[in-house]
Amino acid sequence: MAGLLRRPDPNRRAWRVVLAVVRRAVLLAVLLAVVFAAVELLPGDAATATSERGEGEAALAERRHLLGLDRPLFTRFWEWMAGLPTGDLGTSARGVPVAELLGGPFPNTLLLGGLALAVTAAVSPALGCWASLRPGGAVDRTVRGSATAVLALPEFVVAVGLLLVLSSWTGWFPAVTLTGPDGGVADPSMLVLPVLALAIPQIGWNTRIARAALADESRAPHIETAVLDGLPRRRILLHHLLPGAVPAIAIGVATSTGMLFGGAVVVETVFNYPGIGGVLTGAVTDRDAPLVAGVVALTGAVITGVLLVADLLRVRFTGGRA
Amino acid sequence: MDLTRRRFLWAGGGVGAAALLAACSEGGTSASSGADSGPPRKGGTLRIGALGRSGAVIRDPHGTQSNESDYLIISLLFDTLTAPGRGTNTAARLASAWKASDDLKTWRFTIAEGATFHDGSPVTADDVVWSLRRLRDTPAGASRLPGIRSENITADGAGTVVLVSDYANAELPLLTRLTTFVMKKDTKDSELDRAPGTGPFKLDRFRDGNARLVRNDRWHGGAVLLDAIEVTLFQTPQAMANALLGGQIDVASNVGPVAARIAAARRDIQVIRRPDDMAMPIVMRTADGPFADARVREALRLAVDRDAMVEQVLSGYGTVGNDVLGTGDPAYVGAGIAQRRRDLVKARQLLRQAAFDTSKTYELYTTEDIAGLAESATLFATQVREAGVDIKVVKQESAAFWDKTWLKGDLYTSYWGTNDSVVFFASKTMVSDSGQNESGWKDPAFDTAYRKAIGAADAGERKAALREIQRIQHERSGYILWGMADGIDLAGPKVRGLPRLPGYGRVQLERAWLAS
């Protein structure tokens, strides 16, 4: 018990943060190496994929040389990595700087993913709490049942369903996202369907987590005391149960970030959303390793960042208890 | 000149959703596709969707455009020397006239009167020469301007450009149709984004493959009616179809037969069919291998059920082929050669005569590069099984196909988007020394007929040679051309004057207008 009461050494805590950052950065670097290697393993290469009919072997060889494809994979990867700290993401197979190619789409995807994350973070705990008010009641069963149902749905199915109901049949929202003059989404109403398509499966998942975390917490001794004291349910929920469940909920939402980016590729395609999903699918077709790696680096950095924040939040809330 | 590769797939589920949609919308006949009624009206902004991938956007008019959206934007901004036309396969564009020397080697192109760049400066022969040389010096230059060396492109005064071919070529103007975009002399690569063109529209803004273009009031080719055109890049045909059905765009360019079937239930949507748009031939290797015997190839051509192919693979949006490529050419013989029909008895007989090993399984390689291609292979395999030939379809990933199978395989599917010239296919894919001889075909009689056709100054002589090219091709080439797919555009109720030509003819939007 005495250990728990002692204030943690601030130096040690800073070290832990640095270590966590380094560990995640190394993981990201390994991931990028795997991505490079995976693109290499696909049949064909960037030179053939971006050529047109009628280019002879000589032209292809020249293109290969220009793209540096005649050098070993490791050298190419290393050079690409060396540029990263300066913000240089390399050049695509079509000769355009990767940073330029992602400059428009990446913020759009961030907006889409960020909004979906915000919706998830707001709705899931609320639903979880609502269900927890009367454990085993009608609301609880409905919420848990539908949460399980939607978390099993692929984003694609959700997207197409939303498209049919909220656009084609009712005409409430635009079916497709158009790009505005500034490269962003032309109209905010165009965000509704993609955000919902992305958020709904995650809401299902996180509602389950929130409900379970609250149930766990309700078995804690101080809650039983509160119940025995005859405090109102609502008060118990908001003041006693929820704070204890926050770390688990935060981690759940944070892990959703990765799923959101994965789902974004699919959802963006369905709604023609001008994000990195389209860039990524095209880059894979073009065997464009720097472009694929650029997308992975940016999304990986965001996911890493969110997970790190969640880690720190957990440490803060639990004070090292977990 | 080339069809750039297109790899847009109908991702499964979207089609399902679209079909569902169709089932839910009310029935009815399709709108009369584009009755150009009433006097053309000036003004309005046409919102058009075209396929593309945002990571593959190319701004260079002489680059390798794999995005239809890029090609559309570029061809509205820049003029080519000549263009595909109606009734003739080579119509005037930036060049108003052309004339050959008696030996058909030297061609003189006259630049159109009053042609100016968007910045007001006149188009000179120097600009054209610089642009053509730039095009010729690209990696694919040799196939874009075959037989014309860079140094043989010269200016004669301010208004004439002279091209000298290494050999007699009566079809040389045909080569200048699709990629000879003209820029100002000495345009730097770094300035391509803003380079002034000479085309019917000027660039207003461009962002990530989407663009807004405004009318060029001084266009040499006549009055342009639309105020502006907004081009939106779509990653998939189904998203594009949804945008059209939802009224977010006015035209869905080259959207395909599935979308057309859906739209057929909507009275307010025009379905525009452009015949002879896409050839999807099956290629049999003639040089060696199991199909080297002409009788085997004949047998397979007799085994295919062409009507069923058009009906099932193209949803009926197409026409039956007769194993001769270049069906959109005014010189295409068509009825001049008897239509080959399914004859399983004769097919079996030919296979026996050729001692074809029917106990073996033969692989047919295909890709999903374009809609319907893999389906055509599967249906073909089912059909020829009835003639006793066992074919297994192998779906290859696009890059692997172009790398390993194309030009080399024994049996594979191919596709071509330039179909309005018999000579184009002859020169590109069938003459013995052609660079893209897909079936490894070497036929002296065919070569002779080809040389006659491109070397004939006399129209009658040329016509006879062209007939001979087609007759030999029909009889013994390595191609099974079972049908031709229509190009399909969808348009909203107000759009008028859309192009009806196959292939890249679809980008000629300068005569389009919007009814009030």
mmCIF file of N, CA and C in Angstrom, chain A residues 43-44 48-55 59 63 92 94 96 100-101 103-105 156 160 163-164 168-169 174-183 190 268-273 275 277-279 281-283 285-287 291, chain B residues 2-5 7 11-14 17 20-21 24 53-58 63-66 139-140 143-144 205 207-208 210 232-236 239-240 242-243 248-249 397 399-400 402-404 406 414-416 436 438:
data_model
loop_
_atom_site.group_PDB
_atom_site.id
_atom_site.type_symbol
_atom_site.label_atom_id
_atom_site.label_comp_id
_atom_site.label_asym_id
_atom_site.label_seq_id
_atom_site.Cartn_x
_atom_site.Cartn_y
_atom_site.Cartn_z
ATOM 1 N N PRO A 43 3.454 -9.011 -58.339
ATOM 2 C CA PRO A 43 3.959 -9.200 -59.699
ATOM 3 C C PRO A 43 4.034 -7.872 -60.460
ATOM 4 N N GLY A 44 5.008 -7.745 -61.325
ATOM 5 C CA GLY A 44 5.197 -6.509 -62.080
ATOM 6 C C GLY A 44 5.867 -5.462 -61.216
ATOM 7 N N THR A 48 6.531 -1.092 -65.344
ATOM 8 C CA THR A 48 5.564 -1.687 -66.270
ATOM 9 C C THR A 48 4.158 -1.162 -65.971
ATOM 10 N N ALA A 49 3.853 -0.960 -64.688
ATOM 11 C CA ALA A 49 2.495 -0.569 -64.322
ATOM 12 C C ALA A 49 2.152 0.829 -64.826
ATOM 13 N N THR A 50 3.156 1.694 -64.965
ATOM 14 C CA THR A 50 2.846 3.054 -65.407
ATOM 15 C C THR A 50 3.251 3.299 -66.855
ATOM 16 N N SER A 51 3.588 2.223 -67.557
ATOM 17 C CA SER A 51 3.942 2.403 -68.966
ATOM 18 C C SER A 51 2.676 2.324 -69.801
ATOM 19 N N GLU A 52 2.799 2.564 -71.083
ATOM 20 C CA GLU A 52 1.645 2.350 -71.936
ATOM 21 C C GLU A 52 2.026 1.372 -73.030
ATOM 22 N N ARG A 53 1.030 0.813 -73.664
ATOM 23 C CA ARG A 53 1.296 -0.142 -74.730
ATOM 24 C C ARG A 53 2.223 0.495 -75.753
ATOM 25 N N GLY A 54 3.222 -0.242 -76.132
ATOM 26 C CA GLY A 54 4.077 0.277 -77.181
ATOM 27 C C GLY A 54 5.427 0.757 -76.679
ATOM 28 N N GLU A 55 5.590 0.806 -75.355
ATOM 29 C CA GLU A 55 6.909 1.142 -74.844
ATOM 30 C C GLU A 55 7.770 -0.107 -74.910
ATOM 31 N N ALA A 59 12.813 1.353 -73.324
ATOM 32 C CA ALA A 59 12.120 2.442 -72.640
ATOM 33 C C ALA A 59 11.791 2.031 -71.203
ATOM 34 N N ARG A 63 13.050 3.719 -67.774
ATOM 35 C CA ARG A 63 12.108 4.162 -66.748
ATOM 36 C C ARG A 63 12.477 3.548 -65.390
ATOM 37 N N SER A 92 6.570 9.773 -56.410
ATOM 38 C CA SER A 92 5.718 8.667 -56.855
ATOM 39 C C SER A 92 6.232 8.083 -58.169
ATOM 40 N N ARG A 94 4.902 8.121 -60.869
ATOM 41 C CA ARG A 94 4.598 9.001 -61.984
ATOM 42 C C ARG A 94 5.360 10.315 -61.882
ATOM 43 N N VAL A 96 5.655 12.508 -59.349
ATOM 44 C CA VAL A 96 5.102 13.614 -58.570
ATOM 45 C C VAL A 96 5.530 13.428 -57.110
ATOM 46 N N GLU A 100 3.031 16.110 -52.172
ATOM 47 C CA GLU A 100 2.080 16.902 -52.951
ATOM 48 C C GLU A 100 0.809 16.091 -53.237
ATOM 49 N N LEU A 101 1.012 14.791 -53.544
ATOM 50 C CA LEU A 101 -0.127 13.925 -53.840
ATOM 51 C C LEU A 101 -1.024 13.734 -52.622
ATOM 52 N N GLY A 103 -1.133 15.910 -50.037
ATOM 53 C CA GLY A 103 -1.431 17.200 -49.416
ATOM 54 C C GLY A 103 -2.913 17.523 -49.376
ATOM 55 N N GLY A 104 -3.654 17.176 -50.442
ATOM 56 C CA GLY A 104 -5.095 17.420 -50.446
ATOM 57 C C GLY A 104 -5.857 16.298 -49.771
ATOM 58 N N PRO A 105 -5.632 15.062 -50.208
ATOM 59 C CA PRO A 105 -6.427 13.938 -49.691
ATOM 60 C C PRO A 105 -6.235 13.644 -48.203
ATOM 61 N N PHE A 156 -18.529 -1.548 -45.767
ATOM 62 C CA PHE A 156 -19.068 -1.515 -47.115
ATOM 63 C C PHE A 156 -20.585 -1.696 -47.116
ATOM 64 N N VAL A 160 -23.394 1.082 -48.219
ATOM 65 C CA VAL A 160 -24.376 0.877 -49.283
ATOM 66 C C VAL A 160 -25.796 0.996 -48.727
ATOM 67 N N LEU A 163 -26.547 4.606 -48.194
ATOM 68 C CA LEU A 163 -26.699 5.233 -49.513
ATOM 69 C C LEU A 163 -28.125 5.025 -50.016
ATOM 70 N N LEU A 164 -28.600 3.798 -49.874
ATOM 71 C CA LEU A 164 -29.941 3.481 -50.358
ATOM 72 C C LEU A 164 -30.993 4.243 -49.572
ATOM 73 N N SER A 168 -30.710 7.581 -51.916
ATOM 74 C CA SER A 168 -31.464 7.194 -53.106
ATOM 75 C C SER A 168 -32.974 7.252 -52.878
ATOM 76 N N TRP A 169 -33.428 6.736 -51.736
ATOM 77 C CA TRP A 169 -34.868 6.672 -51.512
ATOM 78 C C TRP A 169 -35.441 7.974 -50.997
ATOM 79 N N PRO A 174 -26.604 13.978 -50.137
ATOM 80 C CA PRO A 174 -25.989 13.678 -51.433
ATOM 81 C C PRO A 174 -25.327 12.284 -51.429
ATOM 82 N N ALA A 175 -25.430 11.601 -52.564
ATOM 83 C CA ALA A 175 -24.922 10.233 -52.666
ATOM 84 C C ALA A 175 -23.400 10.201 -52.742
ATOM 85 N N VAL A 176 -22.840 11.274 -53.252
ATOM 86 C CA VAL A 176 -21.418 11.266 -53.576
ATOM 87 C C VAL A 176 -20.788 12.546 -53.053
ATOM 88 N N THR A 177 -19.556 12.445 -52.587
ATOM 89 C CA THR A 177 -18.838 13.622 -52.120
ATOM 90 C C THR A 177 -18.101 14.263 -53.284
ATOM 91 N N LEU A 178 -18.376 15.507 -53.535
ATOM 92 C CA LEU A 178 -17.655 16.213 -54.593
ATOM 93 C C LEU A 178 -16.568 17.089 -53.972
ATOM 94 N N THR A 179 -15.528 17.335 -54.761
ATOM 95 C CA THR A 179 -14.414 18.136 -54.273
ATOM 96 C C THR A 179 -14.657 19.605 -54.566
ATOM 97 N N GLY A 180 -14.463 20.432 -53.575
ATOM 98 C CA GLY A 180 -14.646 21.862 -53.756
ATOM 99 C C GLY A 180 -13.435 22.505 -54.397
ATOM 100 N N PRO A 181 -13.517 23.804 -54.701
ATOM 101 C CA PRO A 181 -12.404 24.501 -55.360
ATOM 102 C C PRO A 181 -11.105 24.430 -54.558
ATOM 103 N N ASP A 182 -11.218 24.346 -53.235
ATOM 104 C CA ASP A 182 -10.009 24.338 -52.412
ATOM 105 C C ASP A 182 -9.488 22.919 -52.180
ATOM 106 N N GLY A 183 -10.107 21.922 -52.817
ATOM 107 C CA GLY A 183 -9.650 20.547 -52.647
ATOM 108 C C GLY A 183 -10.337 19.840 -51.494
ATOM 109 N N MET A 190 -22.288 16.564 -47.456
ATOM 110 C CA MET A 190 -21.682 15.407 -48.109
ATOM 111 C C MET A 190 -20.886 14.548 -47.126
ATOM 112 N N GLU A 268 -14.500 5.588 -48.526
ATOM 113 C CA GLU A 268 -14.151 6.639 -49.485
ATOM 114 C C GLU A 268 -14.446 6.196 -50.910
ATOM 115 N N THR A 269 -14.208 4.937 -51.182
ATOM 116 C CA THR A 269 -14.458 4.435 -52.527
ATOM 117 C C THR A 269 -15.955 4.479 -52.846
ATOM 118 N N VAL A 270 -16.772 4.045 -51.895
ATOM 119 C CA VAL A 270 -18.221 4.014 -52.136
ATOM 120 C C VAL A 270 -18.760 5.417 -52.394
ATOM 121 N N PHE A 271 -18.314 6.390 -51.601
ATOM 122 C CA PHE A 271 -18.850 7.745 -51.729
ATOM 123 C C PHE A 271 -17.976 8.653 -52.589
ATOM 124 N N ASN A 272 -16.967 8.100 -53.208
ATOM 125 C CA ASN A 272 -16.029 8.886 -54.001
ATOM 126 C C ASN A 272 -15.436 10.035 -53.185
ATOM 127 N N TYR A 273 -15.229 9.779 -51.907
ATOM 128 C CA TYR A 273 -14.695 10.793 -51.004
ATOM 129 C C TYR A 273 -13.240 11.093 -51.376
ATOM 130 N N GLY A 275 -10.248 11.338 -50.417
ATOM 131 C CA GLY A 275 -9.251 11.093 -49.382
ATOM 132 C C GLY A 275 -8.124 10.187 -49.852
ATOM 133 N N GLY A 277 -7.816 7.022 -49.464
ATOM 134 C CA GLY A 277 -8.232 5.684 -49.890
ATOM 135 C C GLY A 277 -8.028 5.485 -51.377
ATOM 136 N N GLY A 278 -8.484 6.446 -52.146
ATOM 137 C CA GLY A 278 -8.333 6.375 -53.595
ATOM 138 C C GLY A 278 -6.867 6.385 -53.994
ATOM 139 N N VAL A 279 -6.100 7.217 -53.307
ATOM 140 C CA VAL A 279 -4.666 7.291 -53.600
ATOM 141 C C VAL A 279 -4.014 5.930 -53.325
ATOM 142 N N THR A 281 -5.355 2.796 -53.148
ATOM 143 C CA THR A 281 -5.691 1.705 -54.080
ATOM 144 C C THR A 281 -4.960 1.899 -55.404
ATOM 145 N N GLY A 282 -4.914 3.147 -55.863
ATOM 146 C CA GLY A 282 -4.202 3.433 -57.106
ATOM 147 C C GLY A 282 -2.722 3.143 -56.969
ATOM 148 N N ALA A 283 -2.162 3.481 -55.814
ATOM 149 C CA ALA A 283 -0.729 3.290 -55.603
ATOM 150 C C ALA A 283 -0.371 1.806 -55.602
ATOM 151 N N THR A 285 -1.995 -0.530 -57.248
ATOM 152 C CA THR A 285 -2.072 -0.943 -58.652
ATOM 153 C C THR A 285 -0.817 -0.534 -59.412
ATOM 154 N N ASP A 286 -0.304 0.644 -59.088
ATOM 155 C CA ASP A 286 0.886 1.154 -59.785
ATOM 156 C C ASP A 286 2.193 0.597 -59.215
ATOM 157 N N ARG A 287 2.114 -0.253 -58.196
ATOM 158 C CA ARG A 287 3.324 -0.792 -57.552
ATOM 159 C C ARG A 287 4.206 0.357 -57.078
ATOM 160 N N LEU A 291 4.691 5.824 -52.594
ATOM 161 C CA LEU A 291 3.361 6.387 -52.352
ATOM 162 C C LEU A 291 2.603 5.548 -51.313
ATOM 163 N N ASP B 2 -2.610 5.402 -78.755
ATOM 164 C CA ASP B 2 -2.975 4.187 -78.034
ATOM 165 C C ASP B 2 -4.126 4.371 -77.073
ATOM 166 N N LEU B 3 -4.758 3.282 -76.846
ATOM 167 C CA LEU B 3 -5.669 3.245 -75.717
ATOM 168 C C LEU B 3 -4.786 3.101 -74.501
ATOM 169 N N THR B 4 -4.908 3.998 -73.571
ATOM 170 C CA THR B 4 -4.149 3.773 -72.353
ATOM 171 C C THR B 4 -4.881 2.724 -71.542
ATOM 172 N N ARG B 5 -4.137 2.023 -70.728
ATOM 173 C CA ARG B 5 -4.742 0.934 -69.984
ATOM 174 C C ARG B 5 -5.755 1.457 -68.996
ATOM 175 N N ARG B 7 -8.065 0.361 -65.769
ATOM 176 C CA ARG B 7 -8.203 -0.724 -64.814
ATOM 177 C C ARG B 7 -9.344 -0.445 -63.844
ATOM 178 N N ALA B 11 -16.546 -2.877 -58.595
ATOM 179 C CA ALA B 11 -16.408 -3.608 -57.344
ATOM 180 C C ALA B 11 -17.766 -4.210 -57.043
ATOM 181 N N GLY B 12 -17.765 -5.489 -56.749
ATOM 182 C CA GLY B 12 -18.971 -6.297 -56.656
ATOM 183 C C GLY B 12 -20.181 -5.641 -56.021
ATOM 184 N N GLY B 13 -20.052 -5.247 -54.770
ATOM 185 C CA GLY B 13 -21.220 -4.834 -54.017
ATOM 186 C C GLY B 13 -21.931 -3.606 -54.551
ATOM 187 N N GLY B 14 -21.182 -2.674 -55.085
ATOM 188 C CA GLY B 14 -21.794 -1.461 -55.586
ATOM 189 C C GLY B 14 -22.794 -1.773 -56.676
ATOM 190 N N ALA B 17 -25.926 -2.933 -55.130
ATOM 191 C CA ALA B 17 -26.728 -1.836 -54.616
ATOM 192 C C ALA B 17 -27.437 -1.127 -55.746
ATOM 193 N N LEU B 20 -30.307 -3.082 -56.962
ATOM 194 C CA LEU B 20 -31.390 -2.947 -56.003
ATOM 195 C C LEU B 20 -32.155 -1.652 -56.257
ATOM 196 N N LEU B 21 -31.347 -0.623 -56.452
ATOM 197 C CA LEU B 21 -31.882 0.695 -56.728
ATOM 198 C C LEU B 21 -32.818 0.658 -57.918
ATOM 199 N N CYS B 24 -36.058 -0.776 -57.390
ATOM 200 C CA CYS B 24 -36.963 0.019 -56.590
ATOM 201 C C CYS B 24 -37.535 1.204 -57.350
ATOM 202 N N ARG B 53 -7.922 7.793 -61.085
ATOM 203 C CA ARG B 53 -7.413 7.516 -59.734
ATOM 204 C C ARG B 53 -6.620 8.727 -59.297
ATOM 205 N N SER B 54 -6.900 9.197 -58.082
ATOM 206 C CA SER B 54 -6.313 10.478 -57.689
ATOM 207 C C SER B 54 -4.792 10.404 -57.574
ATOM 208 N N GLY B 55 -4.231 9.218 -57.309
ATOM 209 C CA GLY B 55 -2.777 9.121 -57.210
ATOM 210 C C GLY B 55 -2.094 9.055 -58.567
ATOM 211 N N ALA B 56 -2.893 8.894 -59.630
ATOM 212 C CA ALA B 56 -2.305 8.706 -60.964
ATOM 213 C C ALA B 56 -2.561 9.896 -61.872
ATOM 214 N N VAL B 57 -2.870 11.050 -61.263
ATOM 215 C CA VAL B 57 -3.181 12.233 -62.067
ATOM 216 C C VAL B 57 -1.952 12.695 -62.847
ATOM 217 N N ILE B 58 -2.129 12.942 -64.131
ATOM 218 C CA ILE B 58 -1.041 13.389 -65.007
ATOM 219 C C ILE B 58 -1.473 14.684 -65.691
ATOM 220 N N GLY B 63 2.145 12.966 -71.552
ATOM 221 C CA GLY B 63 2.454 11.908 -70.593
ATOM 222 C C GLY B 63 1.601 10.668 -70.849
ATOM 223 N N THR B 64 1.807 9.670 -70.000
ATOM 224 C CA THR B 64 1.005 8.457 -70.113
ATOM 225 C C THR B 64 -0.235 8.622 -69.248
ATOM 226 N N GLN B 65 -1.329 9.020 -69.870
ATOM 227 C CA GLN B 65 -2.538 9.250 -69.077
ATOM 228 C C GLN B 65 -3.286 7.939 -68.878
ATOM 229 N N SER B 66 -3.391 7.507 -67.633
ATOM 230 C CA SER B 66 -4.210 6.333 -67.394
ATOM 231 C C SER B 66 -5.589 6.755 -66.897
ATOM 232 N N PRO B 139 8.925 8.188 -73.988
ATOM 233 C CA PRO B 139 9.231 6.748 -74.088
ATOM 234 C C PRO B 139 8.347 6.001 -75.090
ATOM 235 N N ALA B 140 7.076 6.384 -75.175
ATOM 236 C CA ALA B 140 6.175 5.675 -76.089
ATOM 237 C C ALA B 140 6.101 6.376 -77.444
ATOM 238 N N SER B 143 5.759 4.626 -80.828
ATOM 239 C CA SER B 143 4.494 4.012 -81.212
ATOM 240 C C SER B 143 3.386 5.048 -81.394
ATOM 241 N N ARG B 144 3.629 6.262 -80.894
ATOM 242 C CA ARG B 144 2.627 7.308 -81.083
ATOM 243 C C ARG B 144 2.757 7.964 -82.451
ATOM 244 N N ARG B 205 -9.607 26.337 -62.851
ATOM 245 C CA ARG B 205 -8.907 25.823 -61.682
ATOM 246 C C ARG B 205 -8.761 24.315 -61.802
ATOM 247 N N ARG B 207 -7.677 20.850 -59.241
ATOM 248 C CA ARG B 207 -7.303 20.395 -57.910
ATOM 249 C C ARG B 207 -7.468 18.881 -57.831
ATOM 250 N N ASP B 208 -6.382 18.177 -57.567
ATOM 251 C CA ASP B 208 -6.410 16.725 -57.349
ATOM 252 C C ASP B 208 -7.216 15.971 -58.407
ATOM 253 N N ASN B 210 -9.598 17.105 -60.304
ATOM 254 C CA ASN B 210 -10.870 17.758 -60.626
ATOM 255 C C ASN B 210 -10.564 19.119 -61.226
ATOM 256 N N THR B 232 -15.286 16.139 -62.735
ATOM 257 C CA THR B 232 -15.057 15.483 -61.443
ATOM 258 C C THR B 232 -14.492 14.095 -61.667
ATOM 259 N N LEU B 233 -13.449 13.791 -60.930
ATOM 260 C CA LEU B 233 -12.829 12.473 -61.031
ATOM 261 C C LEU B 233 -13.609 11.477 -60.163
ATOM 262 N N PHE B 234 -13.953 10.347 -60.752
ATOM 263 C CA PHE B 234 -14.628 9.296 -59.998
ATOM 264 C C PHE B 234 -13.767 8.043 -59.984
ATOM 265 N N GLN B 235 -13.679 7.443 -58.796
ATOM 266 C CA GLN B 235 -12.861 6.234 -58.675
ATOM 267 C C GLN B 235 -13.569 5.004 -59.211
ATOM 268 N N THR B 236 -14.897 5.001 -59.140
ATOM 269 C CA THR B 236 -15.627 3.827 -59.611
ATOM 270 C C THR B 236 -16.821 4.254 -60.451
ATOM 271 N N ALA B 239 -20.046 4.865 -58.241
ATOM 272 C CA ALA B 239 -20.146 6.157 -57.561
ATOM 273 C C ALA B 239 -20.568 7.228 -58.568
ATOM 274 N N MET B 240 -20.024 7.112 -59.782
ATOM 275 C CA MET B 240 -20.357 8.088 -60.825
ATOM 276 C C MET B 240 -21.836 7.977 -61.195
ATOM 277 N N ASN B 242 -24.229 6.854 -59.294
ATOM 278 C CA ASN B 242 -25.005 7.377 -58.170
ATOM 279 C C ASN B 242 -25.064 8.898 -58.209
ATOM 280 N N ALA B 243 -23.929 9.514 -58.533
ATOM 281 C CA ALA B 243 -23.883 10.976 -58.597
ATOM 282 C C ALA B 243 -24.821 11.485 -59.687
ATOM 283 N N GLN B 248 -26.147 15.114 -59.020
ATOM 284 C CA GLN B 248 -24.940 15.873 -58.644
ATOM 285 C C GLN B 248 -24.049 16.177 -59.841
ATOM 286 N N ILE B 249 -24.193 15.393 -60.904
ATOM 287 C CA ILE B 249 -23.488 15.693 -62.159
ATOM 288 C C ILE B 249 -24.483 15.568 -63.313
ATOM 289 N N GLU B 397 -3.518 -10.956 -62.430
ATOM 290 C CA GLU B 397 -3.458 -9.590 -61.931
ATOM 291 C C GLU B 397 -2.904 -8.728 -63.059
ATOM 292 N N ALA B 399 -0.856 -6.189 -63.705
ATOM 293 C CA ALA B 399 0.574 -5.973 -63.974
ATOM 294 C C ALA B 399 1.238 -7.261 -64.457
ATOM 295 N N ALA B 400 0.851 -8.389 -63.850
ATOM 296 C CA ALA B 400 1.432 -9.666 -64.246
ATOM 297 C C ALA B 400 1.032 -10.011 -65.674
ATOM 298 N N TRP B 402 0.288 -7.942 -68.214
ATOM 299 C CA TRP B 402 1.010 -7.140 -69.216
ATOM 300 C C TRP B 402 2.480 -7.517 -69.269
ATOM 301 N N ASP B 403 2.990 -7.961 -68.163
ATOM 302 C CA ASP B 403 4.395 -8.329 -68.087
ATOM 303 C C ASP B 403 4.650 -9.697 -68.714
ATOM 304 N N LYS B 404 3.810 -10.649 -68.389
ATOM 305 C CA LYS B 404 4.135 -12.038 -68.722
ATOM 306 C C LYS B 404 3.315 -12.628 -69.857
ATOM 307 N N TRP B 406 0.843 -10.843 -72.181
ATOM 308 C CA TRP B 406 0.600 -10.054 -73.381
ATOM 309 C C TRP B 406 1.760 -10.202 -74.383
ATOM 310 N N SER B 414 -7.552 -9.685 -75.007
ATOM 311 C CA SER B 414 -6.936 -8.371 -75.135
ATOM 312 C C SER B 414 -8.064 -7.358 -75.240
ATOM 313 N N TYR B 415 -7.736 -6.085 -75.278
ATOM 314 C CA TYR B 415 -8.780 -5.088 -75.523
ATOM 315 C C TYR B 415 -8.171 -3.843 -76.135
ATOM 316 N N TRP B 416 -8.945 -3.195 -76.990
ATOM 317 C CA TRP B 416 -8.473 -2.004 -77.690
ATOM 318 C C TRP B 416 -9.591 -0.979 -77.768
ATOM 319 N N GLN B 436 3.601 -4.624 -81.659
ATOM 320 C CA GLN B 436 2.691 -5.242 -80.705
ATOM 321 C C GLN B 436 1.898 -6.363 -81.359
ATOM 322 N N GLU B 438 0.294 -9.143 -81.316
ATOM 323 C CA GLU B 438 -0.264 -9.874 -80.170
ATOM 324 C C GLU B 438 -0.308 -11.381 -80.371
#
